[in-house]
CSV table of C-alpha atoms in Angstrom, one decimal:
chain,number,residue,atom,x,y,z
I,165,MET,CA,34.5,14.5,35.8
I,166,THR,CA,35.1,10.9,36.8
I,167,SER,CA,34.3,10.9,40.5
I,168,TYR,CA,33.8,7.1,40.5
I,169,ILE,CA,37.5,6.4,39.8
I,170,HIS,CA,39.5,5.9,43.0
I,171,GLY,CA,43.1,5.5,42.1
I,172,GLU,CA,44.9,2.9,40.1
I,173,ILE,CA,46.0,-0.7,40.3
I,174,GLU,CA,49.2,-2.1,38.8
I,175,THR,CA,48.7,-5.0,36.5
I,176,PRO,CA,50.7,-7.1,33.9
I,177,VAL,CA,49.1,-4.9,31.2
I,178,GLY,CA,49.9,-1.6,32.9
I,179,PRO,CA,48.1,0.5,35.5
I,180,LEU,CA,44.2,0.3,35.4
I,181,PRO,CA,41.7,2.5,37.1
I,182,ARG,CA,40.1,1.3,40.3
I,183,ILE,CA,36.4,2.3,40.7
I,184,ALA,CA,34.1,2.9,43.6
I,185,THR,CA,31.0,0.7,44.1
I,186,LYS,CA,29.0,3.2,46.0
I,187,TRP,CA,27.0,5.9,44.2
I,188,THR,CA,27.6,9.5,45.1
I,189,HIS,CA,25.1,12.4,44.7
I,190,LEU,CA,26.7,13.0,41.3
I,191,ASP,CA,25.7,9.5,40.1
I,192,ARG,CA,22.2,9.9,41.5
I,193,TRP,CA,21.8,13.3,39.9
I,194,GLY,CA,23.2,12.0,36.6
I,195,ALA,CA,20.7,9.0,36.7
I,196,LEU,CA,17.8,11.4,37.3
I,197,LYS,CA,18.8,13.7,34.5
I,198,THR,CA,19.2,10.9,32.0
I,199,ARG,CA,15.7,9.6,32.8
I,200,TRP,CA,14.4,13.0,31.9
I,201,SER,CA,16.3,12.9,28.6
I,202,VAL,CA,18.8,15.6,29.7
I,203,GLY,CA,22.2,14.9,28.1
I,204,ARG,CA,21.1,11.3,27.7
I,205,MET,CA,23.3,10.6,24.7
I,206,LYS,CA,26.4,12.0,26.3
I,207,TYR,CA,26.2,10.0,29.5
I,208,ARG,CA,29.1,7.7,28.8
I,209,VAL,CA,32.0,5.9,30.4
I,210,ARG,CA,35.3,5.5,28.6
I,211,PRO,CA,35.6,1.9,27.3
I,212,GLY,CA,38.4,-0.2,28.8
I,213,ILE,CA,39.1,-2.4,31.9
I,214,TYR,CA,38.3,-1.2,35.4
I,215,ALA,CA,39.2,-2.9,38.7
I,216,VAL,CA,36.8,-3.4,41.6
I,217,GLY,CA,38.5,-4.1,44.9
I,218,ASN,CA,41.8,-5.9,44.6
I,219,PRO,CA,41.3,-8.3,41.6
I,220,ASP,CA,44.0,-10.7,40.4
I,221,ARG,CA,44.7,-13.2,37.6
I,222,ASP,CA,41.9,-15.5,38.7
I,223,SER,CA,39.2,-12.8,39.3
I,224,ARG,CA,36.0,-12.8,37.4
I,225,VAL,CA,35.4,-10.4,34.5
I,226,PHE,CA,32.1,-8.7,34.0
I,227,VAL,CA,31.3,-7.1,30.6
I,228,THR,CA,29.0,-4.1,30.1
I,229,GLY,CA,28.3,-1.3,27.7
I,230,ASN,CA,29.4,2.3,28.1
I,231,PHE,CA,26.0,4.0,28.9
I,232,LYS,CA,27.0,5.2,32.4
I,233,LEU,CA,23.7,4.1,33.9
I,234,SER,CA,24.4,0.5,32.8
I,235,PHE,CA,28.0,0.8,34.2
I,236,ASP,CA,26.7,2.3,37.5
I,237,HIS,CA,24.1,-0.4,38.1
I,238,LEU,CA,26.8,-3.0,37.6
I,239,ARG,CA,29.4,-1.5,39.9
I,240,ARG,CA,26.9,-0.8,42.6
I,241,ASN,CA,26.1,-4.5,42.7
I,242,LEU,CA,29.7,-5.6,42.9
I,243,GLU,CA,30.4,-4.1,46.3
I,244,GLY,CA,32.9,-6.1,48.4
I,245,LEU,CA,33.9,-8.3,45.4
I,246,ASN,CA,37.3,-8.4,43.7
I,247,CYS,CA,36.8,-8.4,40.0
I,248,TRP,CA,37.3,-6.8,36.7
I,249,ILE,CA,34.8,-4.8,34.5
I,250,LEU,CA,35.4,-4.7,30.8
I,251,VAL,CA,33.5,-1.7,29.3
I,252,ILE,CA,32.9,-2.0,25.6
I,253,ASP,CA,31.9,0.9,23.3
I,254,THR,CA,28.1,0.8,22.8
I,255,LYS,CA,28.0,4.6,21.8
I,256,GLY,CA,26.4,5.4,25.1
I,257,ILE,CA,23.4,3.1,24.5
I,258,ASN,CA,22.0,0.8,27.1
I,259,VAL,CA,22.8,-3.0,26.9
I,260,TRP,CA,19.6,-4.3,25.5
I,261,CYS,CA,19.1,-1.6,22.8
I,262,ALA,CA,22.7,-1.8,21.9
I,263,ALA,CA,22.5,-5.6,21.5
I,264,GLY,CA,19.4,-5.2,19.3
I,265,LYS,CA,21.3,-2.8,17.0
I,266,GLY,CA,24.5,-4.9,17.1
I,267,SER,CA,26.8,-2.3,18.7
I,268,PHE,CA,26.9,-4.6,21.8
I,269,GLY,CA,27.9,-7.4,19.5
I,270,THR,CA,30.3,-10.2,19.0
I,271,LYS,CA,32.7,-8.0,17.0
I,272,GLU,CA,33.0,-5.3,19.6
I,273,VAL,CA,33.4,-7.8,22.5
I,274,VAL,CA,36.2,-9.6,20.6
I,275,ARG,CA,37.8,-6.3,19.6
I,276,ARG,CA,37.8,-5.1,23.3
I,277,ILE,CA,39.2,-8.4,24.6
I,278,ARG,CA,42.1,-8.0,22.1
I,279,ILE,CA,42.9,-4.3,22.4
I,280,HIS,CA,42.8,-4.3,26.2
I,281,HIS,CA,44.9,-7.5,26.4
I,282,LEU,CA,42.4,-9.3,28.6
I,283,ALA,CA,44.1,-12.7,28.0
I,284,GLN,CA,47.4,-11.3,29.5
I,285,LEU,CA,45.5,-9.8,32.5
I,286,VAL,CA,43.7,-12.9,33.7
I,287,ASP,CA,44.4,-16.7,33.6
I,288,GLN,CA,40.8,-17.8,33.9
I,289,ARG,CA,38.8,-17.8,30.7
I,290,LYS,CA,35.2,-16.9,31.5
I,291,LEU,CA,33.4,-13.7,30.8
I,292,ILE,CA,30.1,-12.8,32.5
I,293,LEU,CA,27.9,-10.8,30.1
I,294,PRO,CA,24.4,-9.4,30.9
I,295,GLN,CA,21.8,-11.7,29.5
I,296,LEU,CA,20.2,-8.9,27.6
I,297,SER,CA,23.3,-8.6,25.5
I,298,ALA,CA,22.5,-12.0,23.9
I,299,PRO,CA,20.6,-10.5,20.9
I,300,GLY,CA,23.9,-9.1,19.7
I,301,VAL,CA,26.5,-11.5,21.0
I,302,SER,CA,27.1,-15.0,19.8
I,303,ALA,CA,28.7,-16.9,22.7
I,304,HIS,CA,30.1,-19.7,20.6
I,305,GLU,CA,31.7,-17.3,18.2
I,306,VAL,CA,33.4,-15.3,20.9
I,307,ARG,CA,34.8,-18.5,22.3
I,308,LYS,CA,36.0,-19.6,18.8
I,309,MET,CA,37.7,-16.2,18.2
I,310,THR,CA,39.2,-15.5,21.7
I,311,GLY,CA,39.1,-18.7,23.8
I,312,PHE,CA,36.9,-16.9,26.4
I,313,THR,CA,33.7,-18.6,27.3
I,314,VAL,CA,30.7,-16.3,27.6
I,315,VAL,CA,28.5,-16.9,30.6
I,316,TYR,CA,25.2,-15.0,30.5
I,317,GLY,CA,24.4,-13.5,33.9
I,318,PRO,CA,21.0,-12.4,35.1
I,319,VAL,CA,18.8,-9.8,33.4
I,320,LEU,CA,19.2,-7.4,36.3
I,321,ALA,CA,22.5,-6.4,37.9
I,322,ARG,CA,20.9,-6.6,41.3
I,323,ASP,CA,20.7,-10.4,40.9
I,324,ILE,CA,24.4,-10.8,40.3
I,325,ARG,CA,25.2,-11.8,43.9
I,326,ALA,CA,22.6,-14.6,43.9
I,327,PHE,CA,23.9,-15.6,40.4
I,328,LEU,CA,27.5,-15.9,41.8
I,329,ASP,CA,26.4,-17.7,44.9
I,330,ALA,CA,24.5,-20.3,42.8
I,331,GLY,CA,27.7,-21.1,40.9
I,332,LEU,CA,27.1,-18.8,37.9
I,333,LYS,CA,23.5,-20.0,37.5
I,334,ALA,CA,20.5,-17.7,37.2
I,335,SER,CA,17.1,-18.8,38.2
I,336,ASP,CA,14.2,-18.8,35.8
I,337,GLU,CA,12.9,-15.6,37.4
I,338,MET,CA,16.2,-13.9,36.9
I,339,ARG,CA,16.2,-14.8,33.2
I,340,GLN,CA,12.8,-13.2,32.5
I,341,VAL,CA,12.0,-9.7,31.7
I,342,ASN,CA,8.9,-8.3,33.3
I,343,PHE,CA,7.4,-4.9,32.8
I,344,PRO,CA,5.9,-3.7,36.1
I,345,LEU,CA,4.3,-0.4,36.7
I,346,PHE,CA,7.4,1.3,38.1
I,347,GLU,CA,9.5,0.3,35.1
I,348,ARG,CA,6.9,1.7,32.8
I,349,LEU,CA,6.7,5.0,34.8
I,350,LYS,CA,10.5,5.4,34.5
I,351,LEU,CA,10.2,5.4,30.7
I,352,ILE,CA,7.5,8.0,30.4
I,353,PRO,CA,9.7,11.1,30.6
I,354,VAL,CA,11.7,10.0,27.6
I,355,ASP,CA,8.5,9.5,25.7
I,356,ILE,CA,7.1,12.8,26.7
I,357,PHE,CA,10.2,14.5,25.1
I,358,TYR,CA,9.7,12.5,21.9
I,359,GLY,CA,7.9,15.4,20.3
I,360,LYS,CA,10.1,18.2,21.9
I,361,GLN,CA,10.8,19.9,18.6
I,362,TYR,CA,7.1,20.5,18.0
I,363,MET,CA,6.1,21.5,21.5
I,364,LEU,CA,6.4,25.2,20.9
I,365,ILE,CA,5.4,25.6,17.3
I,366,VAL,CA,2.3,23.4,17.1
I,367,PRO,CA,0.6,25.1,20.1
I,368,LEU,CA,1.5,28.5,18.6
I,369,VAL,CA,-0.1,27.6,15.3
I,370,PHE,CA,-3.3,26.5,17.1
I,371,LEU,CA,-3.3,29.6,19.2
I,372,ALA,CA,-3.0,31.7,16.0
I,373,LEU,CA,-5.7,29.8,14.2
I,374,SER,CA,-8.1,30.4,17.1
I,375,GLY,CA,-8.3,34.0,16.0
I,376,LEU,CA,-10.1,33.0,12.8
I,377,ASN,CA,-13.8,33.8,12.7
I,378,PRO,CA,-16.5,34.5,10.2
I,379,GLN,CA,-15.8,38.2,10.3
I,380,GLY,CA,-12.1,37.7,9.5
I,381,TYR,CA,-9.4,37.6,12.2
I,382,SER,CA,-9.5,38.7,15.8
I,383,PHE,CA,-6.4,38.9,18.0
I,384,ASP,CA,-8.6,39.2,21.0
I,385,LEU,CA,-10.3,36.0,20.2
I,386,ALA,CA,-7.0,34.2,19.7
I,387,LEU,CA,-5.7,35.5,23.1
I,388,ASN,CA,-8.9,34.8,25.0
I,389,SER,CA,-9.8,31.3,23.6
I,390,GLY,CA,-6.5,30.1,22.1
I,391,TRP,CA,-5.5,28.3,25.3
I,392,LYS,CA,-8.4,25.8,24.8
I,393,PRO,CA,-6.9,24.0,21.8
I,394,VAL,CA,-3.5,24.0,23.5
I,395,VAL,CA,-5.0,22.2,26.5
I,396,ASN,CA,-6.8,19.8,24.3
I,397,LEU,CA,-3.6,19.0,22.3
I,398,PHE,CA,-1.4,18.4,25.4
I,399,SER,CA,-4.1,16.3,27.0
I,400,GLY,CA,-4.3,14.1,23.9
I,401,TYR,CA,-0.5,13.9,23.7
I,402,LEU,CA,-0.1,13.0,27.4
I,403,ALA,CA,-2.9,10.5,27.2
I,404,GLY,CA,-0.9,8.6,24.6
I,405,CYS,CA,2.6,8.9,26.0
I,406,ALA,CA,2.0,9.0,29.7
I,407,LEU,CA,-1.4,7.6,30.6
I,408,THR,CA,-1.3,4.7,28.2
I,409,PRO,CA,2.1,3.3,29.4
I,410,ALA,CA,1.0,3.7,33.1
I,411,LEU,CA,-2.3,1.9,32.7
I,412,LEU,CA,-1.1,-0.5,29.9
I,413,PRO,CA,-2.3,-3.8,31.3
I,414,TRP,CA,-5.7,-2.4,32.3
I,415,ILE,CA,-6.6,-0.8,29.0
I,416,PRO,CA,-8.6,-3.1,26.8
I,417,PHE,CA,-7.3,-4.3,23.4
I,418,ARG,CA,-3.9,-5.6,22.5
I,419,ARG,CA,-3.1,-3.1,19.8
I,420,PHE,CA,-1.3,0.0,21.3
I,421,SER,CA,-2.9,2.2,18.7
I,422,ILE,CA,-6.4,1.2,19.9
I,423,LYS,CA,-5.4,1.6,23.5
I,424,GLY,CA,-4.3,5.1,22.6
I,425,VAL,CA,-7.7,6.0,21.2
I,426,VAL,CA,-9.3,4.7,24.4
I,427,THR,CA,-7.1,6.9,26.6
I,428,GLY,CA,-7.3,9.8,24.2
I,429,TRP,CA,-11.1,9.8,24.4
I,430,PHE,CA,-11.1,9.0,28.1
I,431,VAL,CA,-9.3,12.4,28.8
I,432,ALA,CA,-11.5,14.1,26.1
I,433,VAL,CA,-14.7,13.5,28.1
I,434,PRO,CA,-13.9,15.7,31.1
I,435,LEU,CA,-12.6,18.4,28.6
I,436,LEU,CA,-15.9,18.1,26.8
I,437,LEU,CA,-17.7,18.7,30.1
I,438,ALA,CA,-15.4,21.6,30.9
I,439,GLY,CA,-16.1,23.2,27.5
I,440,THR,CA,-12.6,23.3,26.0
I,441,LEU,CA,-13.6,21.1,23.1
I,442,GLY,CA,-15.9,24.0,21.8
I,443,ILE,CA,-19.6,24.5,21.5
I,444,SER,CA,-20.8,23.1,18.3
I,445,LEU,CA,-21.1,19.4,17.7
I,446,MET,CA,-18.8,19.6,14.7
I,447,GLU,CA,-16.1,21.2,16.7
I,448,LYS,CA,-16.4,18.6,19.5
I,449,VAL,CA,-16.3,15.7,17.0
I,450,SER,CA,-13.2,17.3,15.4
I,451,TRP,CA,-11.4,17.4,18.8
I,452,PHE,CA,-12.3,13.7,19.5
I,453,LEU,CA,-10.8,12.9,16.1
I,454,MET,CA,-7.6,14.9,16.7
I,455,MET,CA,-7.1,13.8,20.3
I,456,GLY,CA,-7.8,10.2,19.5
I,457,GLY,CA,-5.4,10.2,16.5
I,458,LEU,CA,-2.6,12.0,18.4
I,459,SER,CA,-3.0,9.7,21.5
I,460,SER,CA,-3.1,6.7,19.3
I,461,PHE,CA,0.1,7.6,17.5
I,462,MET,CA,1.9,8.3,20.8
I,463,ALA,CA,0.7,5.1,22.3
I,464,MET,CA,1.9,3.1,19.3
I,465,ASN,CA,5.2,4.8,19.7
I,466,PHE,CA,5.5,3.3,23.2
I,467,THR,CA,6.0,-0.1,21.5
I,468,GLY,CA,9.6,1.0,21.2
I,469,SER,CA,10.0,1.2,25.0
I,470,THR,CA,8.2,-2.0,25.9
I,471,THR,CA,9.9,-5.3,26.6
I,472,PHE,CA,7.6,-7.6,24.8
I,473,THR,CA,6.5,-6.2,21.3
I,474,SER,CA,7.8,-8.0,18.3
I,475,LEU,CA,8.8,-6.4,15.0
I,476,SER,CA,6.3,-8.5,13.1
I,477,GLY,CA,3.6,-7.5,15.5
I,478,VAL,CA,4.3,-3.8,15.3
I,479,GLN,CA,4.6,-3.9,11.5
I,480,LYS,CA,1.2,-5.6,11.3
I,481,GLU,CA,-0.4,-3.1,13.7
I,482,MET,CA,1.1,-0.1,11.9
I,483,LYS,CA,-0.1,-1.1,8.5
I,484,THR,CA,-3.7,-0.2,9.4
I,485,ALA,CA,-3.0,2.1,12.4
I,486,LEU,CA,-0.8,4.7,10.8
I,487,PRO,CA,-3.2,5.6,7.9
I,488,ALA,CA,-6.1,5.6,10.4
I,489,GLN,CA,-4.2,8.0,12.7
I,490,ILE,CA,-3.3,10.3,9.8
I,491,ALA,CA,-7.0,10.3,8.7
I,492,MET,CA,-8.3,11.0,12.1
I,493,ALA,CA,-5.9,13.9,12.8
I,494,SER,CA,-6.4,15.5,9.3
I,495,LEU,CA,-10.2,15.2,9.3
I,496,GLY,CA,-10.2,16.6,12.9
I,497,LEU,CA,-8.0,19.5,11.9
I,498,ALA,CA,-9.9,20.2,8.8
I,499,GLY,CA,-13.2,20.0,10.7
I,500,TRP,CA,-11.9,22.3,13.4
I,501,ILE,CA,-10.7,24.9,10.9
I,502,ILE,CA,-14.0,24.9,9.1
I,503,THR,CA,-15.9,25.5,12.3
I,504,ARG,CA,-13.8,28.7,12.7
I,505,PHE,CA,-15.6,30.2,9.8
I,506,ILE,CA,-19.1,28.9,10.4
I,507,PHE,CA,-19.7,29.1,14.1
I,508,ILE,CA,-18.4,31.5,16.8
A,34,MET,CA,2.2,-14.7,36.5
A,35,ASN,CA,0.8,-11.6,34.9
A,36,ARG,CA,2.3,-11.5,31.4
A,37,PHE,CA,1.9,-9.1,28.5
A,38,VAL,CA,0.9,-10.7,25.3
A,39,TYR,CA,1.1,-8.7,22.1
A,40,LEU,CA,-0.5,-9.7,18.8
A,41,THR,CA,-0.8,-13.4,18.3
A,42,ASP,CA,0.2,-15.6,15.3
A,43,VAL,CA,2.6,-13.1,13.8
A,44,VAL,CA,5.9,-14.1,15.2
A,45,THR,CA,8.5,-15.5,12.7
A,46,LEU,CA,10.3,-17.8,15.2
A,47,GLU,CA,11.1,-21.2,13.8
A,48,LEU,CA,13.0,-24.1,15.4
A,49,ASP,CA,14.4,-27.1,13.5
A,50,VAL,CA,14.3,-29.8,16.1
A,51,THR,CA,16.4,-32.2,14.0
A,52,LYS,CA,19.4,-29.9,14.4
A,53,CYS,CA,19.0,-29.4,18.1
A,54,THR,CA,21.5,-31.0,20.4
A,55,GLY,CA,19.8,-30.0,23.7
A,56,CYS,CA,22.5,-27.5,24.8
A,57,ARG,CA,19.8,-25.3,26.4
A,58,MET,CA,21.4,-22.1,25.3
A,59,CYS,CA,18.1,-20.8,23.9
A,60,LEU,CA,16.5,-21.3,27.3
A,61,VAL,CA,19.3,-19.3,28.9
A,62,VAL,CA,19.1,-16.3,26.7
A,63,CYS,CA,15.3,-16.0,26.1
A,64,PRO,CA,13.8,-13.2,28.2
A,65,HIS,CA,10.3,-14.5,27.9
A,66,ALA,CA,10.6,-18.3,28.6
A,67,VAL,CA,9.5,-19.1,25.0
A,68,PHE,CA,11.5,-22.4,25.0
A,69,GLY,CA,11.4,-25.6,27.0
A,70,ILE,CA,13.0,-29.0,26.8
A,71,GLU,CA,11.2,-32.2,25.8
A,72,ASN,CA,13.1,-35.5,25.2
A,73,LYS,CA,16.4,-33.7,25.6
A,74,ARG,CA,15.6,-31.3,22.8
A,75,ALA,CA,14.3,-27.7,22.7
A,76,VAL,CA,10.7,-27.1,21.9
A,77,ILE,CA,8.8,-23.8,21.5
A,78,LEU,CA,6.3,-23.6,24.4
A,79,ASN,CA,5.0,-20.0,24.1
A,80,LYS,CA,5.4,-18.7,20.6
A,81,ASP,CA,3.2,-15.7,21.1
A,82,LEU,CA,5.4,-14.4,24.0
A,83,CYS,CA,8.4,-14.1,21.6
A,84,MET,CA,9.5,-10.5,20.9
A,85,GLU,CA,11.8,-11.5,18.1
A,86,CYS,CA,14.9,-10.2,19.8
A,87,GLY,CA,17.0,-12.8,18.1
A,88,ALA,CA,19.1,-13.9,21.1
A,89,CYS,CA,18.2,-17.6,20.7
A,90,ALA,CA,19.1,-17.7,17.0
A,91,LYS,CA,22.4,-15.8,17.6
A,92,ASN,CA,23.4,-18.2,20.4
A,93,CYS,CA,22.4,-21.5,18.9
A,94,PRO,CA,25.6,-23.2,18.0
A,95,GLU,CA,23.8,-25.6,15.6
A,96,GLY,CA,21.9,-22.9,13.7
A,97,ALA,CA,18.6,-24.6,14.5
A,98,ILE,CA,16.7,-21.4,15.2
A,99,ASN,CA,15.5,-18.9,12.7
A,100,VAL,CA,13.7,-15.6,13.5
A,101,LYS,CA,13.4,-12.3,11.6
A,102,SER,CA,14.7,-10.2,14.4
A,103,GLY,CA,14.6,-6.4,14.6
A,104,VAL,CA,13.4,-3.4,16.6
A,105,GLY,CA,9.8,-3.8,17.6
A,106,CYS,CA,9.4,-0.1,17.7
A,107,ALA,CA,7.0,2.1,15.7
A,108,ALA,CA,9.4,5.0,15.6
A,109,GLY,CA,12.1,2.7,14.2
A,110,ILE,CA,9.8,1.4,11.5
A,111,ILE,CA,8.8,4.9,10.5
A,112,ASN,CA,12.5,5.8,10.3
A,113,GLY,CA,13.0,2.8,8.0
A,114,LEU,CA,10.1,3.8,5.8
A,115,LEU,CA,11.3,7.3,5.5
A,116,ARG,CA,14.8,6.2,4.5
A,117,GLY,CA,13.8,3.2,2.6
A,118,THR,CA,15.8,0.9,4.8
A,119,GLU,CA,15.1,-1.8,7.4
A,120,PRO,CA,13.5,-0.6,10.6
A,121,THR,CA,16.2,1.3,12.5
A,122,CYS,CA,16.3,3.4,15.6
A,123,ASP,CA,18.1,6.7,15.0
A,124,CYS,CA,20.9,6.1,17.4
A,125,GLY,CA,24.0,7.0,15.6
A,126,GLU,CA,26.6,9.5,16.6
A,127,GLY,CA,25.1,12.9,17.0
A,128,SER,CA,21.5,11.8,17.2
A,129,SER,CA,19.6,13.5,20.0
A,130,SER,CA,17.5,10.7,21.3
A,131,CYS,CA,17.2,7.0,21.5
A,132,CYS,CA,15.6,4.3,23.5
């Protein structure tokens, strides 16, 4: 279903689709679904050249990847302009990630310029690329290979108008990536679904283990008290993958793994008071270890979603954090299972 | 401005000023304002803000910039460890999730 295509335009390289610049409810629904990880990897646009308005041989050419959300943000900000969009194949991945992996790269840009005959379509020789494609694209190499000059636009599509008005110049603010609260919140759903394949089985195992007691096994015990470990686990999980990103700048320490322990224990305190961590000291300590370790791991995982963590930094952090997280979680689990047999 | 700073003194970014011609491309592509210009040549102003994305090195026509770039992502690093490769996000065809 390509509701964003409105007819065709005749060009020297054959008919090309003309697209709408306004979002419909389908586009909004699709954007919402992809934020919640639903069909995220299939949300794609067919690579090729698209017309916005009534472009001609002198019109500007914007380049983007084929993740539909990227394409949608671009076209929405081109309203009232006459221009071309060259969509390259980034396997449905957003611009920045694709650039980091190389699929939004020099090779693909050059290949698309050639197979879609861009040089026959327009006489001008400038391409406007999103700034965040620069980790994958070498502007001077594209020029050497195709004659097209790459001009890096602003980070955000919403600044395109100002960028054009300023004569293809982006201000310092438009060139910088910030990571405000709203941006962080938008990323949380995808991180929550990170562990989706374990979300049923792990709680079930804990529910089952809750039936163990010094006398043997009790199904009643499992059914009556088994919800407590499930609550503890989900709380620790969400502390790491939702609370930590939301409160990121306000949680002390720079290492994400330590931030995660802080939030994991922060949510463990009310559970301690509510009694879901158990009765004996050993059981409570075991839960602090498990929840701290789990939250720490999930928080560390959020480095992949941030806009500022370096590979060297994450590698340095993980060298100590990963063993510590595994130790915390296994000690906690072992401690908790032992308490099944000692205390009721 | 409120800026996030990750771990300090770990970034691999290097600039060979003798090769720089002052084209300003590194200033254009850097998302964290790491570079500045002094005496018509690039300088590294805020090394600890660098996220090693590699945009500057890739777009320096003189090859004056070096950085070991890659995905600053724990899941990617674990992926790499499990497969014995460089850190990589699992984003190929048919994979179920990605950044």
